Amino acid sequence: MSLQEIITRISKAEELANRPTGSTQLIAVSKVQPNSRVLAVLQQGHRLFGENKVQEAQGKWPDFRAEFPDAKVHLIGPLQTNKVKAAVSLFDAIHSVDRVKLARKLADEIQKQGKSPELFIQINTGEEPQKAGALPAQADDFIAECRAMGLLITGLMVIPPAEEEPSLHFALLAKIAARNDLTGLSMGMSCDFERAVALGATHVRVGSAIFGARDYG
Ligand SMILES: *Cc1c(COP(=O)(O)O)cnc(C)c1O
């Protein structure tokens, strides 16, 4: 698929859901992709990208940004507290705020660096033990705690369990966001982004459908 095809499909999904055209932002997930593919998408005019590892992003984005200063990069993967400083300095948004210790470190570092990255709280809607994210039952308290630390929260993020219908998880995320007065919803990947748009996604994270399969070899 091409970038343009994905953009068209997002617009169609917005129209079907009676949402304004352009109300969903497309994060092109460039992790593991060869630089040539990322460059091609930058040259097509796309400016919003996602990476899931701090170190990998540090290795490529300073150079890309030198050439494309308006490019934005979002961290969509887990964040360790010892990488918070680097993450706050590099990323325009962090989608994986999921525990008090990390939130505290982020609050400190954001103040120190005078930055204001968009922050999304990751929710483990499937309650999977191996997956990051606050549990749904703890979400309201955790959101309140983050706000009490002075963090400006944009919205919520989810990665649904691989084997389940994602729409149920998107709907649950939207419900938790609504009752906490949060408007941002980071949900939907290559296989399900249209369903996410139908349920109100403001940010979809699409990798392989744009760039092709990732080669971990
Ligand atoms: C890799 C990744 C994506 C993109 O996955 P695709 O299936 O390639 O679209 C989206 N979100 C997160 C958190 C990821 O790590």
Short mmCIF file of C-alpha atoms and ligand atoms in Angstrom, two decimals:
data_model
loop_
_atom_site.label_atom_id
_atom_site.label_comp_id
_atom_site.label_asym_id
_atom_site.label_seq_id
_atom_site.Cartn_x
_atom_site.Cartn_y
_atom_site.Cartn_z
CA MET A 1 0.00 0.00 0.00
CA SER A 2 1.08 3.56 -0.44
CA LEU A 3 1.02 6.51 1.93
CA GLN A 4 -1.62 8.17 -0.24
CA GLU A 5 -3.82 5.08 -0.13
CA ILE A 6 -3.72 5.02 3.68
CA ILE A 7 -4.56 8.74 3.82
CA THR A 8 -7.53 8.16 1.49
CA ARG A 9 -8.76 5.24 3.58
CA ILE A 10 -8.55 7.34 6.76
CA SER A 11 -10.59 10.12 5.08
CA LYS A 12 -13.24 7.61 4.00
CA ALA A 13 -13.44 6.16 7.51
CA GLU A 14 -13.80 9.69 8.94
CA GLU A 15 -16.61 10.42 6.48
CA LEU A 16 -18.45 7.18 7.33
CA ALA A 17 -18.21 8.04 11.02
CA ASN A 18 -19.45 11.61 10.41
CA ARG A 19 -16.17 12.98 11.65
CA PRO A 20 -14.48 16.06 10.15
CA THR A 21 -11.94 15.30 7.44
CA GLY A 22 -8.44 15.51 8.89
CA SER A 23 -9.52 14.92 12.50
CA THR A 24 -7.30 11.81 12.62
CA GLN A 25 -3.54 12.24 12.54
CA LEU A 26 -1.53 9.57 10.76
CA ILE A 27 1.62 8.53 12.62
CA ALA A 28 3.86 6.71 10.15
CA VAL A 29 5.64 4.12 12.30
CA SER A 30 9.19 4.03 10.97
CA LYS A 31 10.80 1.67 13.53
CA VAL A 32 13.22 -0.87 12.03
CA GLN A 33 12.58 0.44 8.49
CA PRO A 34 15.57 1.23 6.29
CA ASN A 35 16.36 4.94 6.10
CA SER A 36 15.68 4.92 2.35
CA ARG A 37 12.01 4.04 2.95
CA VAL A 38 11.64 6.70 5.65
CA LEU A 39 13.27 9.29 3.41
CA ALA A 40 10.86 8.41 0.59
CA VAL A 41 7.87 9.10 2.86
CA LEU A 42 9.43 12.38 4.06
CA GLN A 43 9.95 13.37 0.43
CA GLN A 44 6.25 12.70 -0.25
CA GLY A 45 5.55 15.43 2.29
CA HIS A 46 4.59 13.38 5.33
CA ARG A 47 5.86 14.87 8.60
CA LEU A 48 4.57 12.77 11.51
CA PHE A 49 6.43 9.62 12.50
CA GLY A 50 6.50 7.08 15.32
CA GLU A 51 9.37 5.16 16.88
CA ASN A 52 9.24 2.60 19.68
CA LYS A 53 12.84 2.77 20.95
CA VAL A 54 14.70 5.81 22.24
CA GLN A 55 18.12 4.67 21.08
CA GLU A 56 17.00 3.75 17.59
CA ALA A 57 15.28 7.11 17.18
CA GLN A 58 18.39 8.95 18.43
CA GLY A 59 20.35 7.22 15.70
CA LYS A 60 18.29 8.47 12.77
CA TRP A 61 16.07 11.45 13.60
CA PRO A 62 18.69 14.16 14.23
CA ASP A 63 19.87 13.69 10.62
CA PHE A 64 16.36 13.54 9.14
CA ARG A 65 15.36 16.63 11.12
CA ALA A 66 18.38 18.55 9.84
CA GLU A 67 16.92 18.06 6.37
CA PHE A 68 13.22 18.25 7.36
CA PRO A 69 13.06 20.61 10.38
CA ASP A 70 9.27 20.40 10.64
CA ALA A 71 9.25 16.60 11.02
CA LYS A 72 7.63 15.41 14.27
CA VAL A 73 8.49 12.17 16.03
CA HIS A 74 6.35 10.42 18.64
CA LEU A 75 7.59 7.74 21.05
CA ILE A 76 5.04 4.92 20.92
CA GLY A 77 7.03 2.21 22.75
CA PRO A 78 7.78 1.60 26.43
CA LEU A 79 9.96 4.15 28.22
CA GLN A 80 12.47 3.29 30.97
CA THR A 81 13.06 5.97 33.58
CA ASN A 82 16.80 6.11 32.78
CA LYS A 83 15.91 7.21 29.22
CA VAL A 84 13.42 9.93 30.17
CA LYS A 85 15.94 12.75 29.74
CA ALA A 86 16.79 11.65 26.20
CA ALA A 87 13.14 11.02 25.38
CA VAL A 88 11.98 14.47 26.51
CA SER A 89 14.76 16.07 24.51
CA LEU A 90 14.02 14.09 21.32
CA PHE A 91 10.29 13.41 21.03
CA ASP A 92 7.32 15.68 20.31
CA ALA A 93 4.98 13.25 22.06
CA ILE A 94 5.17 10.25 24.37
CA HIS A 95 2.37 7.67 24.11
CA SER A 96 3.52 5.26 26.82
CA VAL A 97 3.08 6.98 30.18
CA ASP A 98 1.95 4.06 32.34
CA ARG A 99 3.23 4.30 35.93
CA VAL A 100 3.75 6.81 38.73
CA LYS A 101 7.55 6.55 38.81
CA LEU A 102 7.75 7.34 35.10
CA ALA A 103 5.24 10.18 35.40
CA ARG A 104 7.29 11.78 38.20
CA LYS A 105 10.49 11.56 36.19
CA LEU A 106 8.72 13.05 33.16
CA ALA A 107 7.33 15.93 35.22
CA ASP A 108 10.86 16.71 36.51
CA GLU A 109 12.51 16.50 33.13
CA ILE A 110 9.81 18.46 31.29
CA GLN A 111 10.27 21.29 33.75
CA LYS A 112 14.07 21.14 33.57
CA GLN A 113 14.15 21.20 29.78
CA GLY A 114 11.27 23.67 29.41
CA LYS A 115 9.58 21.37 26.92
CA SER A 116 5.94 20.42 26.47
CA PRO A 117 5.66 17.09 24.68
CA GLU A 118 2.15 15.74 24.20
CA LEU A 119 1.56 12.94 26.69
CA PHE A 120 -0.68 9.91 26.31
CA ILE A 121 -1.39 7.45 29.09
CA GLN A 122 -1.21 3.86 27.93
CA ILE A 123 -4.05 1.63 29.12
CA ASN A 124 -3.74 -2.16 29.19
CA THR A 125 -7.40 -2.75 28.29
CA GLY A 126 -6.80 -6.46 27.73
CA GLU A 127 -5.20 -6.76 31.21
CA GLU A 128 -2.36 -8.76 29.66
CA PRO A 129 0.40 -9.45 32.23
CA GLN A 130 3.24 -9.05 29.70
CA LYS A 131 1.92 -5.76 28.33
CA ALA A 132 2.64 -2.23 29.51
CA GLY A 133 -0.12 0.14 30.50
CA ALA A 134 -2.25 1.08 33.48
CA LEU A 135 -5.11 -1.33 34.18
CA PRO A 136 -8.60 0.00 33.32
CA ALA A 137 -9.66 -0.10 36.98
CA GLN A 138 -6.67 2.07 37.95
CA ALA A 139 -6.90 4.45 35.00
CA ASP A 140 -8.97 7.22 36.61
CA ASP A 141 -6.69 7.41 39.67
CA PHE A 142 -3.55 7.35 37.58
CA ILE A 143 -4.80 10.11 35.27
CA ALA A 144 -5.66 12.21 38.33
CA GLU A 145 -2.22 11.58 39.83
CA CYS A 146 -0.49 12.66 36.62
CA ARG A 147 -2.55 15.84 36.52
CA ALA A 148 -1.73 16.55 40.16
CA MET A 149 1.97 16.40 39.21
CA GLY A 150 1.31 19.15 36.70
CA LEU A 151 1.49 16.93 33.63
CA LEU A 152 -0.65 18.05 30.72
CA ILE A 153 -2.28 14.87 29.44
CA THR A 154 -3.43 14.83 25.79
CA GLY A 155 -5.17 11.47 25.81
CA LEU A 156 -4.98 7.70 26.07
CA MET A 157 -3.24 5.00 24.07
CA VAL A 158 -3.94 1.30 23.63
CA ILE A 159 -2.45 -1.76 21.95
CA PRO A 160 -5.28 -4.32 21.98
CA PRO A 161 -4.57 -8.03 22.54
CA ALA A 162 -3.56 -9.67 19.26
CA GLU A 163 -6.28 -12.32 19.35
CA GLU A 164 -9.28 -10.17 20.22
CA GLU A 165 -11.64 -7.91 18.29
CA PRO A 166 -9.88 -4.54 18.59
CA SER A 167 -13.11 -2.52 18.43
CA LEU A 168 -14.07 -3.63 21.94
CA HIS A 169 -10.76 -2.27 23.23
CA PHE A 170 -11.03 0.95 21.22
CA ALA A 171 -14.52 1.52 22.64
CA LEU A 172 -13.30 0.91 26.20
CA LEU A 173 -10.41 3.35 25.69
CA ALA A 174 -12.82 5.98 24.35
CA LYS A 175 -15.09 5.47 27.37
CA ILE A 176 -12.24 5.90 29.88
CA ALA A 177 -11.07 9.01 28.01
CA ALA A 178 -14.54 10.56 27.93
CA ARG A 179 -15.17 10.17 31.65
CA ASN A 180 -11.79 11.84 32.32
CA ASP A 181 -12.37 14.71 29.88
CA LEU A 182 -9.55 13.59 27.60
CA THR A 183 -9.96 14.11 23.85
CA GLY A 184 -6.88 12.34 22.45
CA LEU A 185 -7.15 8.68 21.42
CA SER A 186 -4.03 6.95 20.11
CA MET A 187 -5.35 3.69 18.70
CA GLY A 188 -5.32 1.64 15.50
CA MET A 189 -2.46 0.06 13.56
CA SER A 190 -2.03 -1.34 10.02
CA CYS A 191 -4.64 -4.06 10.41
CA ASP A 192 -7.35 -2.10 12.20
CA PHE A 193 -6.89 1.66 11.76
CA GLU A 194 -10.25 2.12 10.01
CA ARG A 195 -12.09 0.55 12.96
CA ALA A 196 -10.14 2.86 15.27
CA VAL A 197 -11.15 5.92 13.22
CA ALA A 198 -14.78 4.76 13.41
CA LEU A 199 -14.49 4.77 17.21
CA GLY A 200 -12.88 8.20 17.44
CA ALA A 201 -9.11 7.74 17.07
CA THR A 202 -7.32 11.09 16.92
CA HIS A 203 -3.98 9.37 16.22
CA VAL A 204 -3.52 6.11 14.30
CA ARG A 205 -0.10 4.41 14.33
CA VAL A 206 0.47 2.73 10.98
CA GLY A 207 3.78 1.06 10.10
CA SER A 208 3.92 -1.93 7.79
CA ALA A 209 0.94 -0.85 5.65
CA ILE A 210 2.93 2.25 4.64
CA PHE A 211 6.54 1.06 4.63
CA GLY A 212 6.19 -2.67 3.98
CA ALA A 213 7.08 -5.51 6.33
CA ARG A 214 9.79 -4.88 8.93
CA ASP A 215 12.93 -6.98 8.45
CA TYR A 216 14.23 -7.97 11.88
CA GLY A 217 16.82 -10.32 10.31
C1 LIG B 1 5.06 -1.19 15.63
C2 LIG B 1 3.94 -0.49 16.27
C3 LIG B 1 2.85 -0.01 15.51
C4 LIG B 1 2.72 -0.21 14.01
O1 LIG B 1 2.41 -1.55 13.70
P1 LIG B 1 1.98 -1.98 12.22
O2 LIG B 1 1.26 -3.24 12.42
O3 LIG B 1 3.25 -2.14 11.45
O4 LIG B 1 1.13 -0.90 11.67
C5 LIG B 1 1.85 0.67 16.17
N1 LIG B 1 1.91 0.90 17.51
C6 LIG B 1 2.95 0.45 18.26
C7 LIG B 1 2.94 0.73 19.72
C8 LIG B 1 3.98 -0.25 17.67
O5 LIG B 1 5.00 -0.68 18.44
#
